Coordinates of C-alpha atoms in Angstrom, one line a residue:
M1 CA 0.3 -0.2 -0.2
N2 CA 2.0 3.0 -1.2
L3 CA 1.7 6.7 1.1
Q4 CA -1.4 8.0 -0.7
V5 CA -4.0 5.9 -0.2
S6 CA -3.1 5.1 2.9
L7 CA -3.2 8.7 4.0
W8 CA -6.7 8.6 2.4
L9 CA -7.4 5.8 4.1
F10 CA -6.3 7.6 7.5
S11 CA -8.2 10.9 6.7
L12 CA -11.3 9.1 6.1
F13 CA -11.7 7.7 8.9
I14 CA -10.7 10.1 11.5
V15 CA -13.4 12.2 9.7
Q16 CA -16.2 10.2 10.3
P17 CA -18.4 10.5 13.6
T18 CA -18.1 8.1 15.9
R19 CA -20.5 4.9 16.0
G20 CA -23.0 5.8 18.6
Q21 CA -21.6 9.8 19.2
F22 CA -25.5 11.1 18.0
K23 CA -28.5 9.6 19.8
P24 CA -32.1 10.5 19.2
A25 CA -33.4 13.6 19.6
Q26 CA -36.0 13.7 22.3
P27 CA -39.4 16.1 22.9
C28 CA -37.6 18.7 25.2
D29 CA -38.2 18.4 28.6
P30 CA -38.2 22.2 30.6
D31 CA -36.5 20.8 33.5
K32 CA -34.0 19.3 32.5
C33 CA -32.9 21.9 29.7
L34 CA -31.7 24.8 31.2
P35 CA -29.9 28.6 30.4
P36 CA -28.0 29.1 29.6
N37 CA -26.8 26.6 27.2
C38 CA -30.1 24.8 26.4
R39 CA -33.6 26.1 25.6
C40 CA -36.1 24.2 23.9
S41 CA -37.9 25.4 20.5
E42 CA -41.3 25.2 22.0
D43 CA -40.6 28.4 24.4
R44 CA -41.5 31.8 22.6
R45 CA -41.2 34.2 25.6
P46 CA -38.8 36.2 26.3
P47 CA -35.7 34.7 28.0
G48 CA -34.7 35.4 31.6
G49 CA -38.4 36.2 32.5
L50 CA -38.2 39.3 30.7
T51 CA -41.1 40.6 30.0
P52 CA -41.6 42.0 25.8
D53 CA -41.7 45.5 26.8
K54 CA -38.1 45.5 28.6
T55 CA -37.0 42.8 26.4
P56 CA -34.7 44.6 23.4
Q57 CA -36.0 44.0 20.1
I58 CA -33.5 42.9 18.0
I59 CA -32.6 42.7 14.1
M60 CA -30.3 41.0 12.0
V61 CA -28.8 41.8 9.3
T62 CA -27.5 39.0 7.0
F63 CA -25.3 38.4 3.8
D64 CA -25.1 35.9 1.9
D65 CA -22.9 34.4 -1.4
D66 CA -19.3 35.6 -2.3
Y67 CA -18.3 39.4 -1.0
E68 CA -16.8 41.7 -3.8
K69 CA -16.4 45.7 -4.1
E70 CA -19.7 46.2 -5.3
Y71 CA -21.6 44.3 -3.1
F72 CA -19.2 45.8 0.2
D73 CA -20.0 48.9 -1.3
L74 CA -23.7 48.4 -0.5
Y75 CA -24.1 47.1 2.7
N76 CA -21.5 50.1 3.6
E77 CA -24.3 52.6 1.7
L78 CA -26.9 50.3 4.3
F79 CA -25.0 51.0 7.3
D80 CA -23.9 54.6 7.2
E81 CA -24.7 56.9 9.7
L82 CA -26.8 54.0 12.0
H83 CA -25.9 53.4 15.2
N84 CA -27.2 50.7 18.1
P85 CA -28.1 52.6 21.7
N86 CA -25.1 52.3 23.1
N87 CA -23.4 54.8 20.3
C88 CA -21.8 52.0 18.5
P89 CA -21.9 51.8 14.6
A90 CA -24.3 49.0 13.0
V91 CA -23.0 46.6 11.1
G92 CA -24.4 43.2 9.4
T93 CA -23.4 39.3 9.1
L94 CA -21.7 37.6 6.1
F95 CA -22.1 34.2 5.1
V96 CA -19.1 34.1 3.0
C97 CA -19.0 31.7 0.2
H98 CA -15.3 30.9 -1.4
N99 CA -15.7 31.6 -5.0
Y100 CA -14.9 35.0 -6.3
T101 CA -14.6 36.6 -2.8
D102 CA -12.7 39.1 -2.4
Y103 CA -10.4 38.3 1.0
F104 CA -8.7 41.5 1.1
L105 CA -13.4 42.8 1.7
V106 CA -13.1 40.7 4.9
E107 CA -10.9 41.5 5.8
T108 CA -11.6 44.8 6.2
A109 CA -14.7 44.0 6.4
Y110 CA -14.0 42.1 10.1
S111 CA -11.8 45.2 11.2
R112 CA -15.2 47.9 11.1
G113 CA -17.0 44.7 13.6
Y114 CA -18.8 42.7 10.6
E115 CA -19.5 39.0 11.8
I116 CA -17.9 36.8 9.3
S117 CA -19.8 33.6 9.4
D118 CA -19.3 30.6 7.1
H119 CA -21.5 29.1 3.5
T120 CA -19.5 26.3 2.6
V121 CA -16.4 26.4 -0.4
T122 CA -18.2 25.9 -4.3
H123 CA -22.1 26.9 -2.6
Q124 CA -22.2 24.5 -5.5
E125 CA -25.4 23.7 -7.9
P126 CA -27.7 22.2 -8.5
T127 CA -29.6 22.8 -4.9
T128 CA -29.6 18.5 -4.6
Y129 CA -25.6 17.8 -4.2
W130 CA -26.9 19.3 -0.6
E131 CA -29.4 17.9 -0.5
N132 CA -27.6 14.4 -0.5
A133 CA -24.2 15.1 0.4
D134 CA -22.2 12.9 2.8
Y135 CA -21.3 14.0 6.0
T136 CA -18.1 13.9 4.4
E137 CA -18.6 16.2 1.9
W138 CA -20.4 18.9 4.2
K139 CA -17.2 18.3 6.3
N140 CA -15.0 19.6 3.3
E141 CA -17.3 22.1 2.7
I142 CA -17.9 24.1 6.7
D143 CA -14.3 23.1 7.4
G144 CA -12.8 23.8 4.3
Q145 CA -14.4 27.6 4.2
K146 CA -13.3 28.2 7.8
E147 CA -9.7 27.2 7.0
I148 CA -9.5 29.8 4.2
L149 CA -11.7 32.8 5.5
H150 CA -8.6 32.7 8.7
R151 CA -6.3 32.1 6.0
F152 CA -7.1 34.3 3.4
A153 CA -9.0 36.7 6.0
N154 CA -7.0 36.9 9.5
V155 CA -10.8 36.1 10.6
P156 CA -10.1 34.3 14.5
Y157 CA -10.7 30.2 13.9
D158 CA -12.9 31.3 17.4
K159 CA -14.5 34.2 15.5
I160 CA -16.3 32.4 12.7
V161 CA -19.1 30.6 14.6
G162 CA -21.9 30.5 12.2
F163 CA -23.3 28.7 9.5
R164 CA -25.7 28.7 6.4
A165 CA -26.7 25.9 3.9
P166 CA -26.5 26.8 0.4
Y167 CA -30.2 27.4 -1.1
L168 CA -31.4 26.9 3.0
M169 CA -30.8 23.1 2.3
F170 CA -30.2 22.1 5.9
T171 CA -29.9 17.9 6.4
E172 CA -28.9 15.8 9.2
N173 CA -25.3 15.5 7.9
M174 CA -24.3 18.9 7.3
F175 CA -25.6 19.0 11.7
K176 CA -23.3 16.3 12.3
A177 CA -20.8 18.1 10.8
L178 CA -21.1 21.1 12.5
N179 CA -21.1 19.3 15.8
T180 CA -18.1 17.5 14.7
S181 CA -15.5 20.4 13.2
K182 CA -11.9 19.5 13.7
F183 CA -11.9 24.0 14.7
G184 CA -14.6 23.1 17.4
K185 CA -18.2 22.9 18.0
F186 CA -19.6 25.8 15.7
T187 CA -22.1 28.1 17.8
Y188 CA -25.4 28.0 15.7
D189 CA -26.7 27.9 12.1
L190 CA -29.4 30.0 10.5
S191 CA -30.8 28.0 7.9
W192 CA -33.6 26.9 8.8
P193 CA -37.5 28.9 7.6
S194 CA -39.8 29.6 10.2
N195 CA -43.4 31.1 9.3
I196 CA -44.9 32.9 12.0
I197 CA -47.4 31.6 13.7
F198 CA -50.1 34.4 14.3
D199 CA -51.4 32.7 17.6
G200 CA -50.6 36.3 19.6
K201 CA -47.5 34.6 21.2
G202 CA -44.8 35.8 18.6
P203 CA -42.5 34.2 16.2
I204 CA -39.9 31.5 17.4
Y205 CA -36.6 32.2 19.3
P206 CA -33.4 31.3 18.9
Y207 CA -33.3 27.7 20.3
T208 CA -30.6 24.8 20.6
L209 CA -31.0 21.7 19.3
D210 CA -30.4 19.4 22.0
Y211 CA -33.7 18.4 22.1
L212 CA -36.8 17.4 19.0
S213 CA -37.3 20.8 17.6
S214 CA -40.8 22.2 16.9
Q215 CA -39.6 24.3 14.2
N216 CA -41.7 23.8 11.3
C217 CA -40.0 21.7 8.4
P218 CA -39.6 22.8 5.2
S219 CA -40.0 20.0 3.3
E220 CA -39.6 16.2 2.8
E221 CA -36.0 17.2 1.3
E222 CA -35.3 19.1 4.0
P223 CA -36.4 17.1 7.4
C224 CA -36.3 18.2 10.8
P225 CA -33.0 16.9 12.3
K226 CA -33.7 13.7 14.4
L227 CA -30.6 14.1 16.5
S228 CA -29.6 15.5 20.0
Y229 CA -26.7 18.3 18.9
P230 CA -26.1 19.6 22.6
G231 CA -25.4 23.0 22.8
L232 CA -25.9 23.9 18.5
W233 CA -28.1 27.2 18.9
E234 CA -30.5 27.3 15.7
V235 CA -31.2 31.0 14.7
P236 CA -34.5 30.5 12.6
N237 CA -34.4 32.2 9.7
V238 CA -38.0 34.1 10.5
N239 CA -40.2 34.8 6.6
L240 CA -41.5 37.9 5.7
M241 CA -45.3 36.8 6.0
N242 CA -47.9 39.0 3.5
K243 CA -51.0 40.4 4.7
D244 CA -52.9 37.7 4.5
H245 CA -50.8 35.5 6.7
S246 CA -49.4 33.3 3.8
T247 CA -45.4 33.5 3.2
C248 CA -43.6 36.1 1.4
G249 CA -40.2 34.9 1.0
S250 CA -36.9 33.3 3.2
M251 CA -34.7 35.7 1.8
M252 CA -35.6 39.6 1.2
D253 CA -34.6 39.2 -2.7
A254 CA -37.6 36.4 -2.7
C255 CA -40.3 38.0 -1.3
D256 CA -41.6 40.9 -4.0
P257 CA -38.9 42.0 -5.5
D258 CA -40.1 44.2 -7.8
G259 CA -41.9 46.8 -5.0
N260 CA -41.3 50.2 -5.0
A261 CA -39.6 51.5 -1.8
T262 CA -43.3 52.9 -0.1
V263 CA -44.2 48.8 -0.8
W264 CA -40.7 47.7 1.0
L265 CA -40.4 49.9 3.6
E266 CA -44.6 48.4 3.8
I267 CA -43.4 45.3 4.2
L268 CA -40.6 45.5 6.6
T269 CA -42.4 47.7 9.4
R270 CA -45.3 45.2 9.4
N271 CA -43.3 42.3 9.3
F272 CA -40.8 43.8 12.3
H273 CA -44.5 45.0 14.3
Y274 CA -45.3 40.4 13.9
H275 CA -41.8 40.7 16.3
Y276 CA -42.3 44.2 18.4
D277 CA -45.7 43.8 19.5
T278 CA -45.5 40.2 20.3
N279 CA -43.1 38.9 22.2
R280 CA -40.0 41.0 20.6
A281 CA -37.9 37.4 19.0
P282 CA -35.6 39.0 16.9
F283 CA -36.0 39.9 13.5
G284 CA -34.2 39.0 10.3
M285 CA -33.6 40.8 7.2
H286 CA -31.9 38.2 5.2
M287 CA -30.1 38.9 1.3
H288 CA -28.4 38.6 -1.0
P289 CA -27.1 41.1 -3.2
S290 CA -29.1 41.1 -5.3
F291 CA -31.6 42.3 -4.1
F292 CA -30.3 45.7 -4.2
L293 CA -29.1 45.2 -7.5
R294 CA -32.4 44.5 -9.2
P295 CA -34.5 47.3 -10.6
P296 CA -35.7 49.4 -9.2
T297 CA -32.1 49.4 -7.2
T298 CA -32.4 52.7 -5.4
D299 CA -36.0 51.9 -4.3
H300 CA -34.9 49.1 -2.3
M301 CA -32.1 50.6 -0.3
K302 CA -34.1 52.8 -0.1
A303 CA -36.9 51.5 1.8
A304 CA -34.3 49.5 3.6
K305 CA -32.4 52.6 5.2
Q306 CA -35.7 54.1 6.1
F307 CA -36.6 51.3 8.2
L308 CA -34.2 50.9 10.0
K309 CA -33.8 54.4 10.4
Y310 CA -37.6 54.2 11.9
A311 CA -36.8 50.5 13.9
L312 CA -33.9 52.6 15.6
D313 CA -35.5 55.9 16.3
L314 CA -37.6 53.7 18.4
G315 CA -34.9 54.2 21.4
D316 CA -35.0 50.0 22.3
V317 CA -33.8 48.4 18.9
W318 CA -30.5 47.5 18.0
I319 CA -28.7 46.3 15.2
L320 CA -26.8 43.1 16.5
T321 CA -25.7 39.8 14.7
P322 CA -26.4 36.5 15.5
S323 CA -23.6 35.6 17.4
Q324 CA -24.5 38.8 20.1
I325 CA -27.9 37.3 19.8
I326 CA -27.0 33.8 21.7
A327 CA -25.1 35.7 24.3
W328 CA -27.9 37.6 25.3
M329 CA -29.6 34.4 25.4
K330 CA -26.9 33.4 27.7
D331 CA -27.1 35.7 29.6
P332 CA -30.1 38.3 28.9
Q333 CA -30.6 41.8 29.6
D334 CA -33.2 44.3 30.3
V335 CA -33.5 47.2 27.8
D336 CA -31.8 48.9 31.0
K337 CA -28.8 47.1 31.4
A338 CA -28.2 46.1 27.8
K339 CA -26.3 49.3 26.8
T340 CA -23.8 47.9 29.6
F341 CA -24.0 44.3 27.7
A342 CA -19.9 43.5 26.7
P343 CA -21.2 41.1 24.0
W344 CA -22.8 44.4 22.2
Q345 CA -20.2 46.9 22.7
C346 CA -18.0 48.1 19.9
P347 CA -15.3 45.1 19.0
S348 CA -11.5 45.9 19.3
R349 CA -10.4 44.7 16.3
P350 CA -7.0 44.9 14.4
K351 CA -6.5 46.9 11.8
P352 CA -6.4 45.2 7.5
R353 CA -2.8 43.8 7.6
C354 CA -2.6 45.3 4.3
T355 CA -3.8 48.4 2.0
E356 CA -6.1 48.1 -1.6
A357 CA -2.7 49.6 -3.2
T358 CA -0.5 46.7 -1.1
S359 CA -2.9 43.2 -1.4
N360 CA -2.0 40.4 -3.8
N361 CA -4.5 40.1 -6.4
C362 CA -3.5 36.2 -6.6
H363 CA -5.6 34.5 -10.6
Y364 CA -5.9 31.3 -11.6
T365 CA -7.4 29.4 -14.1
E366 CA -7.9 25.8 -12.9
P367 CA -10.5 25.1 -12.5
Q368 CA -11.9 28.0 -14.2
D369 CA -11.2 31.8 -14.6
F370 CA -10.6 32.8 -11.1
Y371 CA -9.0 36.2 -9.4
M372 CA -8.8 36.1 -5.2
R373 CA -7.6 39.5 -3.3
T374 CA -5.9 38.6 -0.1
C375 CA -3.3 40.3 1.7
T376 CA -1.3 37.1 2.5
E377 CA 0.4 35.5 0.0
C378 CA -1.1 34.1 -3.1
P379 CA -1.2 29.7 -3.0
P380 CA 0.1 28.1 -6.5
H381 CA -3.4 26.5 -6.1
F382 CA -7.0 27.8 -5.8
P383 CA -7.9 26.6 -2.8
S384 CA -10.9 24.2 -2.7
P385 CA -13.0 22.0 0.0
T386 CA -9.8 19.2 0.0
D387 CA -7.9 21.2 0.0
P388 CA -8.5 25.1 1.4
D389 CA -4.6 26.3 1.8
G390 CA -3.9 25.7 -2.3
N391 CA -1.4 24.2 -1.5

């Protein structure tokens, strides 16, 4: 047996989850599922015994896919001059996949306070690839992108703690991979769409996957996980809803993409108040850059900025990242104490290691024509799920 075959067999051995490692999930027992590290999905009350009127309303703004100069400028425009009640600048969360991403700009965004999260290396088509991907394929995609973000954008491993599945196509193998990452377990997943239940109790709050979830399963292709993943948080991707309570879309660009500023301001404000006027579960604005790039592009940006300013002017609304939400779920603070809550303070992060002028613009012709800008020295090969270092 040659060395290459031996190493391949060894790699298969070490990446497979241990037999019996994952146990079947049971219905949640609130007497056993206790804070700060466990929460039942059925519990739609604010954490820590807070009443809704004393609960900070959180908005999370997330962006999917590759990160390029055009998107960098759009996202900066969206958050321009927006500040939280503690005067920290409002920022979003980037779920970054690899192809076409400018890692100098990712490093710049991270230095400005954005949360950088994992969205797989390839984000490849068709969607059935992810539906059928085995554990090793998911693990290579997830761990590979975390390695790429660390190596080429200088984001610390322990700050890349969130994940969103391509096309929101989550599977049991995906959750297994998140729970057994070689870098340590991920903190949260944000792949699971959920409709609002109009029963007066409000939308679903983030919860852990220690027990069976009561969240609705999107489809037969995306069945709810049946195994237990202790301590892994699910941050529900609460759908935008229509006036008749039907689903508008999980991502903003899928929901009335041609609406003008007036239409979009109404959609966002109405959906926000489904949260704000009930249990104040976090409200999500989840989108691809196409939301701002489809005509009428200026209307979409105008509506989003108007809405965020309206929400912040209420005085008890915060624009935060999923990691900051989970920190608060574990240690709930009321509206009065939120301003001094340590995880919500302005982050102190290093500046990018290079400037635009001194960055390296790496060019590759295999597997196709790709450019990759980074402050790191260009690797000899374009990074991939099985070769994230590009060596």
